[in-house]
Amino acid sequence: MHRAHLLEKLIPVFSSVRGLMQFNQYHKYTVDEHSLLAVAKAEELGQERGIFKEVYEEIRRKDLLHLAVLLHDLGKGREEDHSEVGKAIAEETAARLGFDEQETRTLVFLVHRHLLMAHTAFRRDPYDDKVLLPFARAVATPEVLRKLFVLTAADLAAVGPGVLTKWKESLLIELYLRTLPEVSGERDAGAVPERLRKLAEEVAGEADGLAKNKMDARWIESQLGQFPVRYVYGTPPARIAAHLVAIQQLHPNEVLVEDTFNEALGTCEYTVLTFDDLTPGIFSKIAGVMAAKGLQILDAQIITRGDGVVVDTFQVSDPDYAGPPPLERRASIGHTIAKVLQGQETVGHLMSRGSRLSTARRLPASRQSTEVQMDNETSDRSTIIDVFADDRQGLLYVITHAIFKLGLSVQAARISTRLDQVADVFYVTDLQGAKLQEHSGIETIRAAIKEEIDRFLGEKGEEVGELEGLSSYSSS
C-alpha cells in the first residue's frame, strides 16, 4: 500500500513523511520506514515468548494499536513538537475513519503520549507513588496500558538494531507490572504488611543455605524496613538474603563487593556493601573505577540505610566480552573498588594509567548542547537532576563528582545512553537526607554541574584528550 501510494488515500499526511530523514545518529530509518517497521515489530513482539507475547495476545483491539503505531511519528518534520502535531493527526484520522468517542480517545492518547512510558521507565523511579500514580491516572485502563506497553517497545525496536536492549525491556516490564494493579483496581494497601511478612519468610528460606546461623523471619522483616520500597519489592529474595548475610558479617572500614552475571540481560551486577562514613563520595568513586575499567553503567541503585550501611548496586555491560566476563576480571574490578573506597588508590591515578582511556577522542560532529534540568516537584523525598549531554568515557564520574562537591548525596540514578548521547537522571538530597529547598540555590547547583560537564567535554567539541579532561580529578 505504501509503495503504491494507497496508504496516503487513507492517511493523507503520510505523504509528508515519505523519505523524510531524521537528522540524528539515533534513528537509522526515515520516518515512513520507521513507522511501517514499528508495526511489524509490534506483531513480532506478539510472537515472542514471555510477557510481551502475553500482553499482545490480551489486547482486544489490535487494529487500534497498529494504527497508533503507524501514526505515532507522523508529526515529525514540522517546527512544533511532533507529539502535539501527532495528536491533531490522530483526531483527524479517527474522524476520517468514523471512530466512536472511546476509539478516538484511545487512538489520540496513544499517539499524543507515545513517549510517556519510555520517559517514565527510563528516567523516573516507578516505586515512587508520585511517579507511579500520575502515570497510572494517565493510562487509566488495563487495555490502554497494554497498548502503550507494546507500542513503546515496538517504537524502540524500530529505531535500529540493538536499541531495544534487554535492560530497557526489563525497565518497561517493571513499570508495566507496577502499574497494572493500579489501573485494574487490584491494589490493596492493607495487604502491604502481609506481603512484607511473606517476603521475610521467603528470604529466611533462601538464607538457610548461606548464613552460619539461622535468620529469624522477624529480624529479616525489621531489616527490610530499613530499605526503600524499590529495593524490597524489586530485588529477588535470594539476592536480599545474600545481602543480609553480608551485612551481618560487615565490619567497620570493610568493603564487600559481590558480582553476578545475568544471562538474560547480558549484564553484570556489582553490589558494593560498606558503611557510609568510610569515605565521602562513594557513588562517584565507584563510577570512576568502572569508567577506568571500561565498563558501561546501565543502571544504579544507591541505598544508605538508617544504620549507615551502604548497599549500592550497579548493572553494567562489559564491552570486551560477549558472554560472562571471566571470574578474574570481575574479581579485579571488585578489588579495585575496595582499594579506592579504603583510600589505598585514587580514581585519578586509575584514569591516568588506564589503558581503557584513549589520549584523544573526537566528540560527535553533530554535537548537542549540554542540558541540565532540576525537578523539585515530582518526588517528595528527593530533588531530581536530569542531564542530557554528549557521551564520553568518564562522564558519569565527572557528573557524580560535581554533585558530591556541591554537598549533595545521590539516592538513586537512571543511566541511559543513545549512541553518543546520554540522558542520566539523579535523585539527590542534601547531606541530611532532605530534598533541596528553593532557597538553597537550585539554579546555582544546576549551573555548576553544567559548567563541569562542558569543561570536561570541551567548549567547542574539538578533539580533546581524555586524560586532559580528567586532569582536574587526579586527586580524587
CSV table of C-alpha atoms in Angstrom, one decimal:
chain,number,residue,atom,x,y,z
A,1,MET,CA,0.0,0.0,0.0
A,2,HIS,CA,2.9,2.4,0.8
A,3,ARG,CA,4.7,1.7,-2.4
A,4,ALA,CA,1.5,2.1,-4.5
A,5,HIS,CA,0.7,5.3,-2.6
A,6,LEU,CA,-2.6,3.8,-1.5
A,7,LEU,CA,-1.8,4.3,2.2
A,8,GLU,CA,-1.9,8.1,1.6
A,9,LYS,CA,-5.5,7.8,0.4
A,10,LEU,CA,-6.5,6.6,3.9
A,11,ILE,CA,-4.0,8.8,5.8
A,12,PRO,CA,-3.1,11.8,3.5
A,13,VAL,CA,-0.5,13.2,5.9
A,14,PHE,CA,1.6,10.1,5.3
A,15,SER,CA,2.8,11.7,2.1
A,16,SER,CA,4.6,14.4,4.1
A,17,VAL,CA,6.9,11.9,5.8
A,18,ARG,CA,7.7,9.8,2.8
A,19,GLY,CA,11.5,9.6,2.6
A,20,LEU,CA,11.8,12.2,5.5
A,21,MET,CA,15.2,11.9,7.1
A,22,GLN,CA,15.7,12.1,10.8
A,23,PHE,CA,18.8,14.2,11.4
A,24,ASN,CA,20.3,12.5,14.4
A,25,GLN,CA,22.6,9.5,14.9
A,26,TYR,CA,19.9,7.7,16.9
A,27,HIS,CA,17.4,6.9,14.1
A,28,LYS,CA,18.6,4.6,11.4
A,29,TYR,CA,15.5,4.9,9.2
A,30,THR,CA,13.4,7.6,7.5
A,31,VAL,CA,10.1,8.5,9.3
A,32,ASP,CA,7.9,6.4,6.9
A,33,GLU,CA,10.3,3.4,7.1
A,34,HIS,CA,10.4,3.6,10.9
A,35,SER,CA,6.6,3.8,11.1
A,36,LEU,CA,6.0,0.8,8.9
A,37,LEU,CA,8.8,-1.2,10.6
A,38,ALA,CA,7.3,-0.4,14.0
A,39,VAL,CA,4.0,-2.0,13.1
A,40,ALA,CA,6.0,-5.1,12.0
A,41,LYS,CA,7.9,-5.1,15.3
A,42,ALA,CA,4.6,-4.9,17.3
A,43,GLU,CA,3.5,-8.1,15.6
A,44,GLU,CA,6.8,-9.7,16.2
A,45,LEU,CA,6.6,-8.9,19.9
A,46,GLY,CA,3.3,-10.8,19.9
A,47,GLN,CA,5.1,-13.9,18.6
A,48,GLU,CA,8.0,-13.9,21.1
A,49,ARG,CA,7.9,-15.8,24.4
A,50,GLY,CA,7.3,-14.1,27.7
A,51,ILE,CA,5.4,-11.1,28.8
A,52,PHE,CA,5.3,-9.2,25.5
A,53,LYS,CA,3.6,-12.2,23.9
A,54,GLU,CA,1.1,-12.5,26.8
A,55,VAL,CA,0.3,-8.8,26.8
A,56,TYR,CA,-0.1,-8.6,23.0
A,57,GLU,CA,-2.5,-11.5,23.0
A,58,GLU,CA,-4.6,-9.9,25.7
A,59,ILE,CA,-5.1,-6.7,23.6
A,60,ARG,CA,-8.6,-6.7,22.3
A,61,ARG,CA,-8.3,-4.1,19.6
A,62,LYS,CA,-5.0,-4.8,17.9
A,63,ASP,CA,-6.2,-2.7,14.9
A,64,LEU,CA,-6.2,0.4,17.1
A,65,LEU,CA,-2.8,-0.5,18.4
A,66,HIS,CA,-1.4,-0.9,14.9
A,67,LEU,CA,-2.9,2.3,13.7
A,68,ALA,CA,-1.5,4.2,16.7
A,69,VAL,CA,2.0,2.7,15.9
A,70,LEU,CA,1.6,3.8,12.3
A,71,LEU,CA,0.7,7.3,13.2
A,72,HIS,CA,2.9,8.0,16.3
A,73,ASP,CA,5.7,9.8,14.4
A,74,LEU,CA,3.8,11.4,11.5
A,75,GLY,CA,4.0,14.8,13.3
A,76,LYS,CA,7.8,15.0,12.6
A,77,GLY,CA,9.2,17.4,10.0
A,78,ARG,CA,7.3,20.4,11.5
A,79,GLU,CA,8.5,23.2,13.8
A,80,GLU,CA,6.0,22.2,16.5
A,81,ASP,CA,6.5,19.3,18.9
A,82,HIS,CA,5.8,16.2,16.9
A,83,SER,CA,3.7,14.7,19.7
A,84,GLU,CA,1.4,17.7,19.6
A,85,VAL,CA,1.1,17.6,15.8
A,86,GLY,CA,0.5,13.9,16.0
A,87,LYS,CA,-2.4,14.5,18.4
A,88,ALA,CA,-4.1,16.6,15.7
A,89,ILE,CA,-3.3,13.9,13.0
A,90,ALA,CA,-4.8,11.2,15.2
A,91,GLU,CA,-8.0,13.2,15.8
A,92,GLU,CA,-8.3,13.9,12.0
A,93,THR,CA,-7.7,10.2,11.2
A,94,ALA,CA,-10.2,9.0,13.7
A,95,ALA,CA,-12.9,11.3,12.3
A,96,ARG,CA,-12.0,10.2,8.7
A,97,LEU,CA,-12.4,6.5,9.7
A,98,GLY,CA,-15.6,7.0,11.6
A,99,PHE,CA,-14.4,6.1,15.0
A,100,ASP,CA,-16.6,6.4,18.0
A,101,GLU,CA,-15.7,8.5,21.1
A,102,GLN,CA,-13.9,5.8,23.0
A,103,GLU,CA,-11.9,4.6,20.0
A,104,THR,CA,-10.9,8.2,19.2
A,105,ARG,CA,-9.9,8.9,22.8
A,106,THR,CA,-7.7,5.8,22.8
A,107,LEU,CA,-6.0,6.5,19.5
A,108,VAL,CA,-5.4,10.1,20.3
A,109,PHE,CA,-3.9,9.3,23.7
A,110,LEU,CA,-1.5,6.6,22.3
A,111,VAL,CA,-0.2,8.9,19.6
A,112,HIS,CA,0.0,12.1,21.7
A,113,ARG,CA,1.6,10.3,24.7
A,114,HIS,CA,3.6,7.7,22.9
A,115,LEU,CA,6.8,8.8,24.7
A,116,LEU,CA,5.3,8.7,28.2
A,117,MET,CA,6.1,5.1,29.1
A,118,ALA,CA,9.7,5.3,27.9
A,119,HIS,CA,10.4,8.6,29.7
A,120,THR,CA,8.8,7.3,32.9
A,121,ALA,CA,10.5,3.9,32.8
A,122,PHE,CA,14.0,5.1,31.9
A,123,ARG,CA,14.1,8.4,33.8
A,124,ARG,CA,12.0,8.0,36.9
A,125,ASP,CA,11.5,5.6,39.8
A,126,PRO,CA,8.3,3.5,39.4
A,127,TYR,CA,8.4,2.7,43.2
A,128,ASP,CA,7.8,6.4,44.0
A,129,ASP,CA,4.0,6.9,44.2
A,130,LYS,CA,4.4,10.4,42.9
A,131,VAL,CA,5.7,8.9,39.7
A,132,LEU,CA,3.6,5.8,39.5
A,133,LEU,CA,0.1,7.2,40.3
A,134,PRO,CA,0.2,10.1,37.8
A,135,PHE,CA,1.3,7.6,35.1
A,136,ALA,CA,-1.5,5.2,36.1
A,137,ARG,CA,-4.0,8.0,36.0
A,138,ALA,CA,-2.8,9.0,32.5
A,139,VAL,CA,-3.2,5.5,31.0
A,140,ALA,CA,-6.4,4.9,33.1
A,141,THR,CA,-7.3,1.3,31.9
A,142,PRO,CA,-5.5,-2.0,31.6
A,143,GLU,CA,-6.3,-2.1,27.8
A,144,VAL,CA,-4.6,1.3,27.2
A,145,LEU,CA,-1.7,0.3,29.4
A,146,ARG,CA,-1.2,-2.9,27.3
A,147,LYS,CA,-1.3,-1.0,24.0
A,148,LEU,CA,1.1,1.7,25.3
A,149,PHE,CA,3.5,-1.0,26.6
A,150,VAL,CA,3.6,-2.8,23.2
A,151,LEU,CA,3.8,0.5,21.2
A,152,THR,CA,6.7,1.7,23.3
A,153,ALA,CA,8.7,-1.5,22.8
A,154,ALA,CA,7.9,-1.6,19.1
A,155,ASP,CA,8.9,2.1,18.7
A,156,LEU,CA,12.3,1.4,20.3
A,157,ALA,CA,12.8,-1.8,18.3
A,158,ALA,CA,12.1,0.0,15.0
A,159,VAL,CA,14.7,2.8,15.7
A,160,GLY,CA,17.6,0.5,14.8
A,161,PRO,CA,19.4,-2.8,15.7
A,162,GLY,CA,20.2,-3.1,19.4
A,163,VAL,CA,18.2,-0.1,20.6
A,164,LEU,CA,15.6,-2.2,22.5
A,165,THR,CA,18.1,-3.8,24.8
A,166,LYS,CA,17.2,-6.5,27.4
A,167,TRP,CA,17.9,-3.9,30.1
A,168,LYS,CA,15.4,-1.4,28.6
A,169,GLU,CA,12.9,-4.3,28.2
A,170,SER,CA,13.3,-5.0,31.9
A,171,LEU,CA,12.6,-1.4,32.9
A,172,LEU,CA,9.5,-1.3,30.7
A,173,ILE,CA,8.3,-4.6,32.2
A,174,GLU,CA,9.0,-3.3,35.7
A,175,LEU,CA,6.8,-0.2,35.1
A,176,TYR,CA,4.1,-2.2,33.4
A,177,LEU,CA,3.8,-4.7,36.3
A,178,ARG,CA,3.9,-1.9,38.9
A,179,THR,CA,1.1,0.0,37.0
A,180,LEU,CA,-1.2,-2.9,36.2
A,181,PRO,CA,-2.7,-3.3,39.8
A,182,GLU,CA,-3.3,0.5,39.9
A,183,VAL,CA,-5.4,0.6,36.7
A,184,SER,CA,-7.1,-2.7,37.3
A,185,GLY,CA,-8.3,-1.8,40.8
A,186,GLU,CA,-6.3,-4.6,42.5
A,187,ARG,CA,-4.2,-2.5,44.8
A,188,ASP,CA,-4.8,-3.2,48.5
A,189,ALA,CA,-3.0,-1.0,51.0
A,190,GLY,CA,-3.9,-3.4,53.8
A,191,ALA,CA,-2.0,-6.2,52.1
A,192,VAL,CA,1.4,-4.5,52.4
A,193,PRO,CA,2.3,-5.7,55.9
A,194,GLU,CA,1.2,-9.3,55.0
A,195,ARG,CA,3.2,-9.0,51.8
A,196,LEU,CA,6.3,-7.9,53.8
A,197,ARG,CA,5.8,-10.8,56.2
A,198,LYS,CA,5.6,-13.4,53.4
A,199,LEU,CA,8.7,-11.8,51.7
A,200,ALA,CA,10.6,-12.1,55.0
A,201,GLU,CA,9.7,-15.8,55.2
A,202,GLU,CA,10.9,-16.3,51.6
A,203,VAL,CA,14.2,-14.5,52.4
A,204,ALA,CA,14.6,-16.6,55.5
A,205,GLY,CA,14.3,-19.8,53.4
A,206,GLU,CA,16.8,-18.5,50.9
A,207,ALA,CA,19.2,-17.6,53.7
A,208,ASP,CA,19.2,-21.1,55.2
A,209,GLY,CA,21.9,-22.3,52.9
A,210,LEU,CA,24.0,-19.1,53.2
A,211,ALA,CA,24.1,-18.0,56.8
A,212,LYS,CA,26.0,-19.7,59.6
A,213,ASN,CA,23.2,-19.1,62.0
A,214,LYS,CA,19.5,-19.4,61.0
A,215,MET,CA,18.0,-16.0,60.3
A,216,ASP,CA,14.8,-15.2,62.2
A,217,ALA,CA,12.0,-14.0,59.9
A,218,ARG,CA,11.1,-11.2,62.4
A,219,TRP,CA,14.7,-10.0,62.3
A,220,ILE,CA,14.6,-10.1,58.5
A,221,GLU,CA,11.3,-8.1,58.5
A,222,SER,CA,12.9,-5.4,60.6
A,223,GLN,CA,15.9,-5.3,58.3
A,224,LEU,CA,13.6,-4.9,55.3
A,225,GLY,CA,12.1,-1.9,57.0
A,226,GLN,CA,15.4,-0.1,56.7
A,227,PHE,CA,15.5,-0.4,52.9
A,228,PRO,CA,13.5,1.7,50.4
A,229,VAL,CA,10.4,0.1,48.8
A,230,ARG,CA,12.1,-0.1,45.4
A,231,TYR,CA,14.7,-2.4,46.9
A,232,VAL,CA,12.3,-4.5,48.9
A,233,TYR,CA,9.9,-5.3,46.1
A,234,GLY,CA,12.4,-5.0,43.2
A,235,THR,CA,15.1,-7.4,44.4
A,236,PRO,CA,14.7,-11.2,44.3
A,237,PRO,CA,14.5,-12.9,47.7
A,238,ALA,CA,17.8,-14.8,47.0
A,239,ARG,CA,19.7,-11.6,46.4
A,240,ILE,CA,18.2,-10.0,49.5
A,241,ALA,CA,19.2,-13.0,51.6
A,242,ALA,CA,22.8,-12.7,50.2
A,243,HIS,CA,22.9,-9.0,51.1
A,244,LEU,CA,21.6,-9.6,54.6
A,245,VAL,CA,24.2,-12.3,55.2
A,246,ALA,CA,26.9,-10.0,54.0
A,247,ILE,CA,25.6,-7.2,56.2
A,248,GLN,CA,25.7,-9.5,59.3
A,249,GLN,CA,29.4,-10.1,58.6
A,250,LEU,CA,30.3,-6.5,57.6
A,251,HIS,CA,32.9,-4.8,59.8
A,252,PRO,CA,33.8,-1.1,60.1
A,253,ASN,CA,36.2,0.1,57.3
A,254,GLU,CA,35.4,-3.1,55.3
A,255,VAL,CA,34.2,-3.1,51.7
A,256,LEU,CA,32.4,-6.2,50.3
A,257,VAL,CA,31.8,-6.4,46.5
A,258,GLU,CA,29.6,-9.1,45.1
A,259,ASP,CA,29.1,-9.8,41.4
A,260,THR,CA,26.7,-11.9,39.4
A,261,PHE,CA,26.1,-12.3,35.7
A,262,ASN,CA,22.6,-12.0,34.4
A,263,GLU,CA,22.4,-14.3,31.4
A,264,ALA,CA,19.0,-13.0,30.2
A,265,LEU,CA,20.1,-9.3,30.2
A,266,GLY,CA,23.8,-10.0,29.3
A,267,THR,CA,24.9,-7.7,32.1
A,268,CYS,CA,26.9,-8.0,35.3
A,269,GLU,CA,25.5,-6.8,38.6
A,270,TYR,CA,28.0,-5.4,41.1
A,271,THR,CA,26.8,-4.9,44.7
A,272,VAL,CA,29.0,-2.8,47.0
A,273,LEU,CA,28.4,-3.0,50.7
A,274,THR,CA,30.2,-0.8,53.3
A,275,PHE,CA,29.4,1.9,55.8
A,276,ASP,CA,28.7,5.5,54.6
A,277,ASP,CA,31.3,7.0,57.0
A,278,LEU,CA,34.1,5.1,55.3
A,279,THR,CA,34.7,7.8,52.7
A,280,PRO,CA,32.8,10.7,51.2
A,281,GLY,CA,31.5,10.4,47.6
A,282,ILE,CA,31.1,6.6,47.5
A,283,PHE,CA,28.9,6.6,44.4
A,284,SER,CA,31.2,8.9,42.5
A,285,LYS,CA,34.3,6.9,43.3
A,286,ILE,CA,32.7,3.6,42.2
A,287,ALA,CA,31.6,5.2,38.9
A,288,GLY,CA,35.2,6.4,38.4
A,289,VAL,CA,36.6,2.9,38.9
A,290,MET,CA,34.1,1.5,36.4
A,291,ALA,CA,35.0,4.2,33.9
A,292,ALA,CA,38.7,3.4,34.3
A,293,LYS,CA,37.9,-0.3,33.8
A,294,GLY,CA,35.9,0.3,30.6
A,295,LEU,CA,32.5,-0.6,31.9
A,296,GLN,CA,29.2,1.0,30.8
A,297,ILE,CA,26.9,1.6,33.7
A,298,LEU,CA,23.3,0.9,32.7
A,299,ASP,CA,21.6,1.5,36.0
A,300,ALA,CA,22.5,2.2,39.5
A,301,GLN,CA,20.5,1.7,42.8
A,302,ILE,CA,22.0,3.6,45.6
A,303,ILE,CA,20.9,2.8,49.1
A,304,THR,CA,22.0,4.1,52.5
A,305,ARG,CA,20.1,2.5,55.4
A,306,GLY,CA,19.3,4.2,58.7
A,307,ASP,CA,22.2,2.4,60.4
A,308,GLY,CA,24.7,3.7,57.9
A,309,VAL,CA,25.0,0.6,55.8
A,310,VAL,CA,25.5,1.3,52.1
A,311,VAL,CA,24.2,-1.2,49.6
A,312,ASP,CA,24.9,0.2,46.1
A,313,THR,CA,24.1,-2.0,43.1
A,314,PHE,CA,25.3,-1.3,39.6
A,315,GLN,CA,24.0,-3.0,36.4
A,316,VAL,CA,26.9,-2.8,33.9
A,317,SER,CA,27.9,-4.1,30.5
A,318,ASP,CA,31.4,-5.1,29.8
A,319,PRO,CA,32.1,-4.5,26.1
A,320,ASP,CA,35.1,-6.7,26.0
A,321,TYR,CA,33.1,-9.9,26.5
A,322,ALA,CA,30.1,-11.2,24.6
A,323,GLY,CA,29.2,-13.6,27.4
A,324,PRO,CA,30.1,-13.7,31.1
A,325,PRO,CA,33.3,-11.8,31.9
A,326,PRO,CA,36.0,-14.2,33.4
A,327,LEU,CA,35.9,-14.5,37.1
A,328,GLU,CA,39.4,-12.9,37.4
A,329,ARG,CA,38.1,-9.9,35.5
A,330,ARG,CA,35.2,-9.4,37.9
A,331,ALA,CA,37.4,-10.1,40.9
A,332,SER,CA,39.8,-7.4,39.7
A,333,ILE,CA,37.1,-4.8,39.4
A,334,GLY,CA,35.8,-5.6,42.9
A,335,HIS,CA,39.3,-5.5,44.4
A,336,THR,CA,39.9,-2.1,42.8
A,337,ILE,CA,36.6,-0.7,44.1
A,338,ALA,CA,37.6,-1.7,47.6
A,339,LYS,CA,41.0,-0.2,47.3
A,340,VAL,CA,39.6,3.1,46.1
A,341,LEU,CA,37.0,3.3,48.8
A,342,GLN,CA,39.5,2.4,51.5
A,343,GLY,CA,41.9,5.1,50.3
A,344,GLN,CA,44.6,2.8,49.0
A,345,GLU,CA,44.1,4.0,45.4
A,346,THR,CA,42.6,7.1,43.7
A,347,VAL,CA,40.3,7.3,40.7
A,348,GLY,CA,42.6,9.9,39.2
A,349,HIS,CA,45.5,7.6,39.3
A,350,LEU,CA,43.5,4.8,37.7
A,351,MET,CA,42.4,7.2,35.0
A,352,SER,CA,45.9,8.4,34.3
A,353,ARG,CA,47.3,5.0,33.8
A,354,GLY,CA,44.2,3.3,32.5
A,355,SER,CA,44.7,1.7,29.1
A,356,ARG,CA,41.0,1.9,28.5
A,357,LEU,CA,41.1,5.7,28.2
A,358,SER,CA,42.5,7.0,24.9
A,359,THR,CA,44.7,10.0,24.9
A,360,ALA,CA,42.4,11.8,22.4
A,361,ARG,CA,38.9,11.4,21.3
A,362,ARG,CA,36.8,13.5,18.9
A,363,LEU,CA,33.3,14.2,20.1
A,364,PRO,CA,30.4,13.7,17.7
A,365,ALA,CA,30.5,16.2,14.7
A,366,SER,CA,26.8,16.9,15.4
A,367,ARG,CA,27.4,17.8,19.0
A,368,GLN,CA,24.4,18.6,21.1
A,369,SER,CA,24.5,21.3,23.8
A,370,THR,CA,24.6,20.1,27.4
A,371,GLU,CA,21.3,20.4,29.2
A,372,VAL,CA,20.9,20.1,33.0
A,373,GLN,CA,17.3,20.3,34.4
A,374,MET,CA,16.3,20.5,38.1
A,375,ASP,CA,12.9,18.9,39.1
A,376,ASN,CA,11.8,19.7,42.6
A,377,GLU,CA,8.2,18.7,42.1
A,378,THR,CA,8.0,15.0,41.0
A,379,SER,CA,9.4,13.4,44.2
A,380,ASP,CA,8.5,14.2,47.8
A,381,ARG,CA,11.8,12.8,49.0
A,382,SER,CA,14.4,14.0,46.5
A,383,THR,CA,15.3,16.7,44.0
A,384,ILE,CA,15.7,15.2,40.5
A,385,ILE,CA,18.6,16.2,38.3
A,386,ASP,CA,18.3,15.4,34.5
A,387,VAL,CA,21.4,15.6,32.5
A,388,PHE,CA,21.5,15.4,28.7
A,389,ALA,CA,25.0,15.6,27.1
A,390,ASP,CA,27.4,14.0,24.6
A,391,ASP,CA,28.7,10.8,25.9
A,392,ARG,CA,32.4,10.3,26.7
A,393,GLN,CA,34.4,7.9,28.8
A,394,GLY,CA,34.4,9.1,32.4
A,395,LEU,CA,31.4,11.5,32.0
A,396,LEU,CA,29.3,9.7,34.7
A,397,TYR,CA,32.2,10.1,37.1
A,398,VAL,CA,32.5,13.8,36.3
A,399,ILE,CA,28.8,14.4,36.9
A,400,THR,CA,28.7,12.5,40.2
A,401,HIS,CA,31.9,14.1,41.4
A,402,ALA,CA,30.4,17.5,40.7
A,403,ILE,CA,27.3,16.5,42.6
A,404,PHE,CA,29.4,15.4,45.5
A,405,LYS,CA,31.5,18.6,45.5
A,406,LEU,CA,28.2,20.5,45.8
A,407,GLY,CA,27.4,18.8,49.1
A,408,LEU,CA,24.7,16.6,47.7
A,409,SER,CA,24.1,12.9,48.1
A,410,VAL,CA,22.8,10.6,45.3
A,411,GLN,CA,19.9,8.4,46.4
A,412,ALA,CA,19.1,6.8,43.1
A,413,ALA,CA,20.1,7.0,39.5
A,414,ARG,CA,18.8,6.1,36.0
A,415,ILE,CA,21.6,5.9,33.4
A,416,SER,CA,20.7,5.9,29.7
A,417,THR,CA,22.9,6.1,26.6
A,418,ARG,CA,21.7,6.6,23.0
A,419,LEU,CA,24.7,6.1,20.8
A,420,ASP,CA,26.8,9.2,21.6
A,421,GLN,CA,24.2,10.9,23.8
A,422,VAL,CA,23.4,10.3,27.5
A,423,ALA,CA,20.2,11.0,29.4
A,424,ASP,CA,21.2,10.5,33.0
A,425,VAL,CA,18.9,11.1,36.0
A,426,PHE,CA,19.9,11.5,39.6
A,427,TYR,CA,17.7,11.6,42.7
A,428,VAL,CA,19.6,13.8,45.2
A,429,THR,CA,19.3,15.1,48.7
A,430,ASP,CA,21.4,17.3,51.0
A,431,LEU,CA,23.7,15.6,53.4
A,432,GLN,CA,20.9,15.4,56.0
A,433,GLY,CA,18.8,13.3,53.6
A,434,ALA,CA,16.3,16.1,52.7
A,435,LYS,CA,15.3,17.3,49.3
A,436,LEU,CA,16.6,20.7,48.3
A,437,GLN,CA,14.7,23.8,49.1
A,438,GLU,CA,14.2,26.6,46.6
A,439,HIS,CA,16.3,29.0,48.8
A,440,SER,CA,19.2,26.6,48.7
A,441,GLY,CA,20.5,27.8,45.4
A,442,ILE,CA,19.0,25.3,43.0
A,443,GLU,CA,19.9,27.4,39.9
A,444,THR,CA,23.5,27.8,41.2
A,445,ILE,CA,23.7,24.0,41.5
A,446,ARG,CA,22.3,23.4,38.0
A,447,ALA,CA,24.8,25.9,36.5
A,448,ALA,CA,27.7,24.4,38.4
A,449,ILE,CA,27.0,20.9,37.2
A,450,LYS,CA,26.6,22.1,33.6
A,451,GLU,CA,29.9,24.0,33.8
A,452,GLU,CA,31.8,20.9,35.0
A,453,ILE,CA,30.3,18.9,32.1
A,454,ASP,CA,31.1,21.5,29.5
A,455,ARG,CA,34.6,21.9,30.8
A,456,PHE,CA,35.2,18.1,30.6
A,457,LEU,CA,33.7,17.8,27.1
A,458,GLY,CA,35.4,20.9,25.7
A,459,GLU,CA,33.7,24.1,24.8
A,460,LYS,CA,33.5,23.6,21.0
A,461,GLY,CA,33.6,19.9,20.6
A,462,GLU,CA,37.1,19.9,19.2
A,463,GLU,CA,39.5,17.0,19.6
A,464,VAL,CA,40.2,16.8,23.3
A,465,GLY,CA,42.3,14.4,25.4
A,466,GLU,CA,40.6,12.1,27.8
A,467,LEU,CA,43.4,12.4,30.3
A,468,GLU,CA,43.5,16.2,29.8
A,469,GLY,CA,39.7,16.3,30.6
A,470,LEU,CA,40.2,14.3,33.7
A,471,SER,CA,43.3,16.0,35.0
A,472,SER,CA,41.5,18.1,37.5
A,473,TYR,CA,40.1,15.0,39.2
A,474,SER,CA,43.5,13.4,39.7
A,475,SER,CA,43.4,13.8,43.4
A,476,SER,CA,40.0,12.2,43.8
